[in-house]
Amino acid sequence: MNEKTIPGSRRREFLRQLAVGAAATAVGGLALDDAQAQSGQSVIFRIDGIPVHDGQLRHVGVDGLLQLLSENGVKFYQTSGGHPWGAPGGIIARDDVVLIKVNCQWKCRGTTNSDVVRGVIHRILQHPDGFNGEVVIIENGQGRGSFVGNPSPSSYPDCPGVVINAEPPEETILTMDYLVNTTFAGQPVSHFLFDPIRTNFIADDEHVQNGYRRVTPPDASARVSYPCFTTARGNRIELREGRWTGSGYAPNVKLINIPVLKTHGGSGTTGVLKHVYGLVSMSDGSSTVRHYAEIGSQCAKMWVHVRVPDLNILDCIWVSHEQLDGYPPSATRRCDILLAGADPVAMDYYSAKHIMLPLGGSRASQHDPDVFDGLKNLKLAAAMNYFNANGGIGGQPARVGDANILVITRTVPVSLSSFTIS
């Protein structure tokens, strides 16, 4: 694995190459330079030393990550207005419907960090051209999901009530529902929980009813499924195809994937790749093989045959290395890290080996992606093989192994150039 903080003339040349590649190659919304593609490495961006959040709309870790991405040719805003985080080929356009996939099947540290989600939404709404689209927080907890902060109460007998993954004093307040109805009240921010529609399967020509469609991949070995729904602002989103206009599909749908890094029986860890288990419907007939004989290929099929996220942000601020449900507190560890990248296999390999495994604990033997079969073979290798047999991710192969991963790291505080955060 290569880790770079690129100084001097080498850094200027690296950025020049990235700028060239950004005009030529887009991978799930992430621009990757030709030189890196030719070197056979997947790129991961890492922000370290994120401070305890202070309750503001902006999030220092998120802003640092967006700045690091921008410095390396990956622009968050699609704009011609000269914003330091923007470019004509940027990720988020002013009229996009931006879907933010979170983990709300659990609570405590087992759910996506609400402070991070708030920070991402805040920056979307601050689009330099004026944001005229919609932000929609989405999740399928397969019957256990909740946007009000208290899912699966039987799993938390010693932790009743609302407790979510945010810094005090907001850990009992800042639910996804609170973000929508209080924090961003009156703004184009909504949410849609797919649990109530997960058993309703609809036809290809159904554009009104909320439900799921089945897709049979070319190998026909198993079905995957995806949600079709109408948002609070009346946008009809059919995840595979885009936004239904009444006569066809518009492409202005973006997907930001924000999982939280946790341990997971059977697959070692859960992170970027497996987060699609909160998009697919487990009622589509393939739940058994997904747990866990075909976990890798099943995850990859969702990416290949439905939609590749435009940005993956892996929440490693709190890492649950001992318990999937993020509780009790002793089962979690503050790491203060955010990762971003395009390759979910590389991100899961790296985060398991270099973030979770060093934490030790009773499950440490399951967190080694070079050894534990459930992680190494059933998940990562199987997913990588399926991706690469089907054109990779945006034309670039999925990869495992330290030698095949380039990590670009920055520690907070990050220089924010002339851009003033607020």
Coordinates of C-alpha atoms in Angstrom, one line a residue:
M1 CA 0.0 0.0 0.0
N2 CA 1.2 3.5 -0.9
E3 CA 0.4 6.4 1.4
K4 CA 1.1 9.9 0.2
T5 CA 1.2 13.4 1.4
I6 CA 2.6 14.8 -1.7
P7 CA 5.1 17.7 -1.4
G8 CA 6.8 20.2 -3.7
S9 CA 7.2 19.6 -7.4
R10 CA 6.1 15.9 -7.2
R11 CA 2.8 17.1 -5.8
R12 CA 2.4 19.7 -8.5
E13 CA 3.0 17.1 -11.2
F14 CA 0.6 14.7 -9.5
L15 CA -2.1 17.3 -9.4
R16 CA -1.4 18.1 -13.1
Q17 CA -1.9 14.5 -14.0
L18 CA -5.1 14.4 -11.9
A19 CA -6.4 17.4 -13.7
V20 CA -5.8 15.7 -17.0
G21 CA -7.5 12.5 -15.8
A22 CA -10.4 14.4 -14.4
A23 CA -11.4 15.5 -17.8
A24 CA -11.1 12.0 -19.2
T25 CA -12.2 9.5 -16.6
A26 CA -15.2 9.4 -14.3
V27 CA -15.6 6.6 -11.9
G28 CA -18.9 6.7 -10.0
G29 CA -18.6 10.4 -9.8
L30 CA -15.0 10.3 -8.7
A31 CA -12.4 11.5 -11.2
L32 CA -9.3 9.4 -11.3
D33 CA -6.2 10.2 -13.2
D34 CA -4.9 8.1 -16.0
A35 CA -1.5 7.7 -14.4
Q36 CA -3.1 6.0 -11.3
A37 CA -5.2 3.8 -13.5
Q38 CA -2.1 2.7 -15.4
S39 CA -0.3 2.0 -12.2
G40 CA -2.9 -0.5 -11.2
Q41 CA -4.0 1.2 -7.9
S42 CA -7.3 2.1 -6.4
V43 CA -7.4 5.5 -4.7
I44 CA -8.6 6.2 -1.1
F45 CA -8.7 9.6 0.4
R46 CA -8.3 9.7 4.2
I47 CA -8.9 12.5 6.7
D48 CA -7.4 11.9 10.2
G49 CA -7.6 13.8 13.5
I50 CA -11.2 14.9 13.1
P51 CA -12.1 16.9 16.3
V52 CA -15.2 16.2 18.4
H53 CA -18.0 17.9 16.6
D54 CA -19.2 21.2 18.0
G55 CA -22.8 21.0 17.0
Q56 CA -22.5 23.3 14.0
L57 CA -24.1 22.7 10.6
R58 CA -20.7 22.4 9.0
H59 CA -18.5 19.4 9.9
V60 CA -14.8 19.9 9.9
G61 CA -14.1 16.3 8.9
V62 CA -16.5 16.5 5.9
D63 CA -15.1 19.9 4.8
G64 CA -11.6 18.6 5.1
L65 CA -12.5 15.6 3.0
L66 CA -14.1 17.7 0.3
Q67 CA -11.1 19.9 0.3
L68 CA -8.7 17.0 -0.1
L69 CA -10.8 15.5 -2.9
S70 CA -10.8 18.9 -4.6
E71 CA -7.0 19.3 -4.4
N72 CA -6.7 16.0 -6.1
G73 CA -9.1 16.7 -9.0
V74 CA -12.4 15.4 -7.5
K75 CA -14.8 18.3 -7.4
F76 CA -17.9 18.1 -5.2
Y77 CA -19.9 20.8 -7.0
Q78 CA -20.8 20.7 -10.7
T79 CA -20.4 24.4 -11.6
S80 CA -18.6 26.8 -13.9
G81 CA -18.6 29.5 -11.2
G82 CA -15.0 29.1 -10.0
H83 CA -15.7 27.6 -6.6
P84 CA -12.6 25.9 -5.2
W85 CA -14.7 22.7 -4.7
G86 CA -16.3 23.0 -8.1
A87 CA -15.8 22.3 -11.8
P88 CA -18.0 21.7 -14.9
G89 CA -17.5 17.9 -14.3
G90 CA -18.2 18.0 -10.6
I91 CA -20.4 15.5 -8.8
I92 CA -23.5 17.5 -7.5
A93 CA -25.4 19.8 -9.9
R94 CA -27.8 22.5 -8.7
D95 CA -30.9 20.6 -9.8
D96 CA -29.9 17.1 -8.8
V97 CA -32.0 14.8 -6.6
V98 CA -29.3 13.6 -4.2
L99 CA -29.9 10.4 -2.4
I100 CA -28.0 9.9 0.8
K101 CA -27.8 6.2 1.8
V102 CA -27.4 5.9 5.6
N103 CA -27.4 3.0 8.1
C104 CA -30.5 3.3 10.4
Q105 CA -31.1 -0.4 11.1
W106 CA -29.4 0.1 14.4
K107 CA -28.8 2.8 16.9
C108 CA -26.0 4.0 19.2
R109 CA -22.7 3.8 17.4
G110 CA -24.1 1.1 15.1
T111 CA -25.8 3.8 12.9
T112 CA -24.3 6.3 10.5
N113 CA -23.0 9.4 12.2
S114 CA -25.7 12.1 12.1
D115 CA -23.1 14.9 12.5
V116 CA -21.5 13.7 9.3
V117 CA -24.8 13.5 7.4
R118 CA -25.7 17.0 8.5
G119 CA -22.4 18.3 7.3
V120 CA -22.8 16.7 3.9
I121 CA -26.4 18.0 3.5
H122 CA -25.2 21.5 4.6
R123 CA -22.6 21.6 1.8
I124 CA -25.1 20.3 -0.8
L125 CA -27.5 23.1 0.1
Q126 CA -24.7 25.6 -0.2
H127 CA -24.2 24.8 -3.9
P128 CA -22.5 27.9 -5.4
D129 CA -25.1 28.1 -8.2
G130 CA -28.0 27.8 -5.7
F131 CA -29.4 24.4 -5.0
N132 CA -32.8 23.8 -6.7
G133 CA -33.0 20.0 -6.3
E134 CA -33.8 17.7 -3.4
V135 CA -31.8 15.8 -0.8
V136 CA -33.4 12.5 0.2
I137 CA -32.0 10.4 3.1
I138 CA -32.8 6.7 2.3
E139 CA -32.6 3.4 4.0
N140 CA -34.1 -0.1 4.0
G141 CA -33.7 -1.6 7.5
Q142 CA -35.5 -4.8 6.3
G143 CA -38.3 -4.3 8.8
R144 CA -36.0 -2.9 11.6
G145 CA -35.1 0.5 10.2
S146 CA -36.0 3.7 11.9
F147 CA -35.4 7.4 11.2
V148 CA -36.5 8.3 14.8
G149 CA -33.6 6.8 16.5
N150 CA -35.1 3.7 18.2
P151 CA -34.9 0.7 15.9
S152 CA -35.0 -2.9 17.1
P153 CA -35.6 -2.1 20.8
S154 CA -35.3 -5.7 21.8
S155 CA -31.6 -5.5 20.7
Y156 CA -30.9 -2.8 23.3
P157 CA -32.4 -3.9 26.6
D158 CA -29.9 -1.9 28.5
C159 CA -30.2 1.2 26.3
P160 CA -33.8 2.2 26.0
G161 CA -35.1 5.2 24.2
V162 CA -33.5 7.3 21.5
V163 CA -29.7 7.1 21.3
I164 CA -28.0 7.8 18.0
N165 CA -24.5 8.3 16.7
A166 CA -23.9 12.0 17.4
E167 CA -21.9 13.9 19.9
P168 CA -23.4 15.0 23.2
P169 CA -25.7 16.6 23.9
E170 CA -27.3 15.7 20.6
E171 CA -27.0 11.9 20.9
T172 CA -30.7 11.7 21.9
I173 CA -31.9 14.4 19.5
L174 CA -30.2 14.4 16.1
T175 CA -32.1 11.6 14.4
M176 CA -32.5 11.6 10.6
D177 CA -36.1 12.6 11.2
Y178 CA -34.9 15.6 13.3
L179 CA -32.5 16.6 10.5
V180 CA -35.3 16.7 8.0
N181 CA -38.1 18.3 10.1
T182 CA -36.1 20.6 12.4
T183 CA -32.5 21.2 11.3
F184 CA -33.3 21.6 7.6
A185 CA -37.0 22.5 8.0
G186 CA -38.3 24.5 5.1
Q187 CA -35.4 23.4 2.8
P188 CA -35.5 20.7 0.1
V189 CA -34.5 17.9 2.4
S190 CA -36.6 14.8 3.0
H191 CA -36.3 11.1 3.8
F192 CA -37.8 7.8 2.6
L193 CA -37.7 4.6 4.7
F194 CA -38.1 1.6 2.3
D195 CA -39.1 -0.9 5.0
P196 CA -42.9 -0.4 4.5
I197 CA -42.6 -1.0 0.7
R198 CA -40.0 -3.8 0.7
T199 CA -42.6 -6.5 0.0
N200 CA -44.4 -4.7 -2.7
F201 CA -43.0 -5.6 -6.1
I202 CA -44.0 -3.6 -9.1
A203 CA -43.9 -3.9 -12.9
D204 CA -41.4 -2.2 -15.2
D205 CA -44.2 0.1 -16.4
E206 CA -45.4 1.2 -13.0
H207 CA -44.4 4.8 -12.2
V208 CA -46.9 5.8 -9.5
Q209 CA -46.9 3.1 -6.8
N210 CA -44.0 2.9 -4.4
G211 CA -42.3 -0.5 -4.3
Y212 CA -39.5 -2.7 -5.6
R213 CA -38.5 -4.0 -9.0
R214 CA -36.6 -7.2 -9.6
V215 CA -33.7 -7.3 -12.0
T216 CA -32.3 -10.6 -13.3
P217 CA -28.5 -10.1 -14.0
P218 CA -27.2 -11.7 -17.2
D219 CA -26.0 -14.8 -15.4
A220 CA -29.5 -15.3 -14.0
S221 CA -28.0 -16.9 -10.9
A222 CA -29.9 -14.7 -8.5
R223 CA -32.2 -11.7 -8.6
V224 CA -31.5 -8.3 -7.2
S225 CA -34.1 -5.6 -6.5
Y226 CA -34.2 -1.9 -6.2
P227 CA -36.6 0.8 -4.9
C228 CA -39.0 2.9 -6.9
F229 CA -40.6 5.8 -5.0
T230 CA -41.9 9.3 -5.1
T231 CA -40.2 11.8 -2.8
A232 CA -41.7 14.5 -0.7
R233 CA -41.2 17.0 -3.4
G234 CA -42.8 14.8 -6.1
N235 CA -39.7 13.5 -7.7
R236 CA -40.3 9.9 -9.0
I237 CA -37.1 8.0 -8.4
E238 CA -36.5 4.6 -9.9
L239 CA -33.1 3.8 -8.6
R240 CA -31.7 1.9 -11.6
E241 CA -33.1 4.2 -14.3
G242 CA -33.1 7.7 -12.8
R243 CA -35.9 10.3 -12.3
W244 CA -39.1 9.5 -14.2
T245 CA -40.5 12.6 -16.0
G246 CA -43.7 11.1 -17.2
S247 CA -42.4 10.3 -20.7
G248 CA -38.8 9.1 -19.9
Y249 CA -35.9 9.2 -17.5
A250 CA -33.8 12.2 -16.5
P251 CA -30.3 11.5 -15.3
N252 CA -30.2 14.1 -12.5
V253 CA -30.1 11.6 -9.7
K254 CA -26.9 11.2 -7.6
L255 CA -26.2 8.7 -4.8
I256 CA -23.9 9.4 -1.9
N257 CA -23.2 6.3 0.1
I258 CA -22.3 6.9 3.9
P259 CA -21.9 3.6 5.8
V260 CA -20.4 3.2 9.2
L261 CA -17.5 0.8 9.8
K262 CA -18.4 -2.1 12.1
T263 CA -17.7 -5.7 12.8
H264 CA -20.0 -8.3 11.3
G265 CA -20.3 -12.0 11.8
G266 CA -19.9 -14.0 8.6
S267 CA -18.3 -11.3 6.6
G268 CA -15.8 -9.9 9.1
T269 CA -16.7 -6.3 8.7
T270 CA -19.5 -4.2 7.2
G271 CA -18.6 -1.1 5.4
V272 CA -18.9 0.3 1.9
L273 CA -19.7 -2.8 -0.2
K274 CA -22.3 -4.3 2.0
H275 CA -24.2 -1.1 2.5
V276 CA -26.3 -2.0 -0.5
Y277 CA -28.1 -4.5 1.8
G278 CA -30.0 -1.4 2.9
L279 CA -31.1 -0.8 -0.7
V280 CA -32.0 -4.2 -2.0
S281 CA -35.2 -5.9 -0.7
M282 CA -34.5 -9.1 1.2
S283 CA -38.0 -10.1 0.3
D284 CA -37.0 -10.6 -3.3
G285 CA -36.1 -14.3 -2.9
S286 CA -32.4 -14.1 -2.5
S287 CA -31.9 -13.4 1.2
T288 CA -30.6 -16.8 2.0
V289 CA -27.6 -16.7 -0.4
R290 CA -26.9 -13.2 0.8
H291 CA -26.2 -14.5 4.3
Y292 CA -23.4 -15.4 3.5
A293 CA -22.5 -17.9 0.8
E294 CA -22.8 -15.3 -2.0
I295 CA -22.4 -12.1 -0.1
G296 CA -19.6 -10.7 -2.3
S297 CA -21.3 -11.4 -5.6
Q298 CA -24.7 -10.4 -4.4
C299 CA -23.3 -7.0 -3.2
A300 CA -21.5 -6.5 -6.5
K301 CA -24.6 -7.3 -8.5
M302 CA -26.4 -4.3 -6.9
W303 CA -23.6 -2.0 -7.9
V304 CA -23.2 -3.5 -11.4
H305 CA -26.9 -4.0 -12.3
V306 CA -28.6 -1.2 -10.4
R307 CA -26.4 1.9 -9.6
V308 CA -22.9 2.8 -8.6
P309 CA -22.7 5.5 -5.9
D310 CA -21.3 8.9 -7.1
L311 CA -19.4 9.2 -3.8
N312 CA -18.6 6.8 -1.0
I313 CA -17.8 8.3 2.4
L314 CA -16.9 5.7 5.0
D315 CA -17.7 6.9 8.6
C316 CA -14.8 5.7 10.8
I317 CA -15.3 8.4 13.5
W318 CA -16.6 5.8 15.9
V319 CA -15.7 2.2 14.9
S320 CA -17.7 -0.7 16.4
H321 CA -15.0 -3.4 16.5
E322 CA -16.7 -5.7 19.1
Q323 CA -20.4 -5.5 18.4
L324 CA -22.4 -5.0 15.2
D325 CA -25.1 -2.9 17.0
G326 CA -22.6 -0.3 18.3
Y327 CA -23.3 -1.0 22.0
P328 CA -22.2 -1.1 24.8
P329 CA -19.7 1.8 24.6
S330 CA -16.8 -0.5 25.5
A331 CA -17.5 -2.3 22.1
T332 CA -16.7 0.8 20.2
R333 CA -13.6 3.0 19.7
R334 CA -13.2 6.6 18.6
C335 CA -10.9 6.7 15.6
D336 CA -11.8 10.2 14.1
I337 CA -11.3 9.2 10.5
L338 CA -13.3 9.6 7.3
L339 CA -12.5 7.8 4.1
A340 CA -13.7 8.5 0.5
G341 CA -13.2 6.5 -2.7
A342 CA -14.7 4.8 -5.7
D343 CA -13.7 1.2 -5.2
P344 CA -15.7 -0.4 -2.4
V345 CA -13.6 -3.5 -2.4
A346 CA -10.4 -1.5 -1.8
M347 CA -12.1 0.7 0.8
D348 CA -13.3 -2.4 2.7
Y349 CA -10.0 -4.1 2.5
Y350 CA -8.1 -1.1 3.7
S351 CA -10.5 -0.1 6.5
A352 CA -10.5 -3.6 7.8
K353 CA -6.8 -4.0 7.8
H354 CA -5.6 -0.6 8.8
I355 CA -8.4 0.8 10.9
M356 CA -10.4 -2.0 12.5
L357 CA -7.8 -4.8 12.9
P358 CA -5.3 -2.7 14.9
L359 CA -8.1 -2.1 17.5
G360 CA -7.8 -5.7 18.6
G361 CA -10.5 -7.3 20.7
S362 CA -12.2 -10.6 20.8
R363 CA -13.2 -10.5 17.1
A364 CA -9.8 -9.3 15.7
S365 CA -9.2 -12.6 13.9
Q366 CA -12.2 -11.9 11.7
H367 CA -11.0 -8.4 10.7
D368 CA -7.9 -9.5 8.7
P369 CA -8.7 -9.3 5.0
D370 CA -5.7 -11.4 4.1
V371 CA -6.7 -14.3 6.4
F372 CA -10.4 -14.5 7.5
D373 CA -12.3 -16.5 4.8
G374 CA -15.6 -14.7 5.3
L375 CA -13.9 -11.4 4.6
K376 CA -11.1 -12.4 2.3
N377 CA -12.9 -14.8 0.0
L378 CA -16.7 -14.8 0.5
K379 CA -16.9 -11.0 0.4
L380 CA -13.9 -9.2 -1.0
A381 CA -12.6 -11.7 -3.6
A382 CA -16.1 -12.7 -4.8
A383 CA -17.1 -9.1 -5.2
M384 CA -13.9 -8.2 -6.9
N385 CA -14.2 -11.1 -9.4
Y386 CA -17.8 -10.1 -10.2
F387 CA -17.0 -6.5 -10.7
N388 CA -14.0 -7.2 -12.9
A389 CA -15.9 -9.8 -15.0
N390 CA -18.4 -7.1 -15.7
G391 CA -16.3 -4.1 -16.6
G392 CA -15.1 -3.0 -13.2
I393 CA -16.4 0.1 -11.5
G394 CA -16.7 2.9 -14.1
G395 CA -14.2 1.0 -16.3
Q396 CA -11.6 0.6 -13.6
P397 CA -11.0 -2.8 -11.8
A398 CA -11.8 -3.4 -8.2
R399 CA -8.7 -4.3 -6.2
V400 CA -7.4 -5.8 -2.9
G401 CA -3.9 -5.8 -1.4
D402 CA -1.8 -3.0 0.0
A403 CA 0.3 -2.8 -3.2
N404 CA -2.8 -2.1 -5.2
I405 CA -4.1 0.8 -3.1
L406 CA -3.0 4.4 -3.0
V407 CA -4.0 6.2 0.1
I408 CA -3.8 10.0 0.1
T409 CA -3.9 11.2 3.7
R410 CA -4.4 14.6 5.4
T411 CA -4.7 15.5 9.0
V412 CA -7.2 18.1 10.3
P413 CA -6.8 21.1 10.2
V414 CA -6.8 21.1 6.4
S415 CA -6.0 24.3 4.6
L416 CA -9.3 25.4 3.0
S417 CA -7.6 27.8 0.5
S418 CA -9.7 30.9 0.0
F419 CA -13.0 29.1 0.9
T420 CA -14.4 30.2 4.2
I421 CA -16.4 27.6 6.0
S422 CA -19.3 28.6 8.2

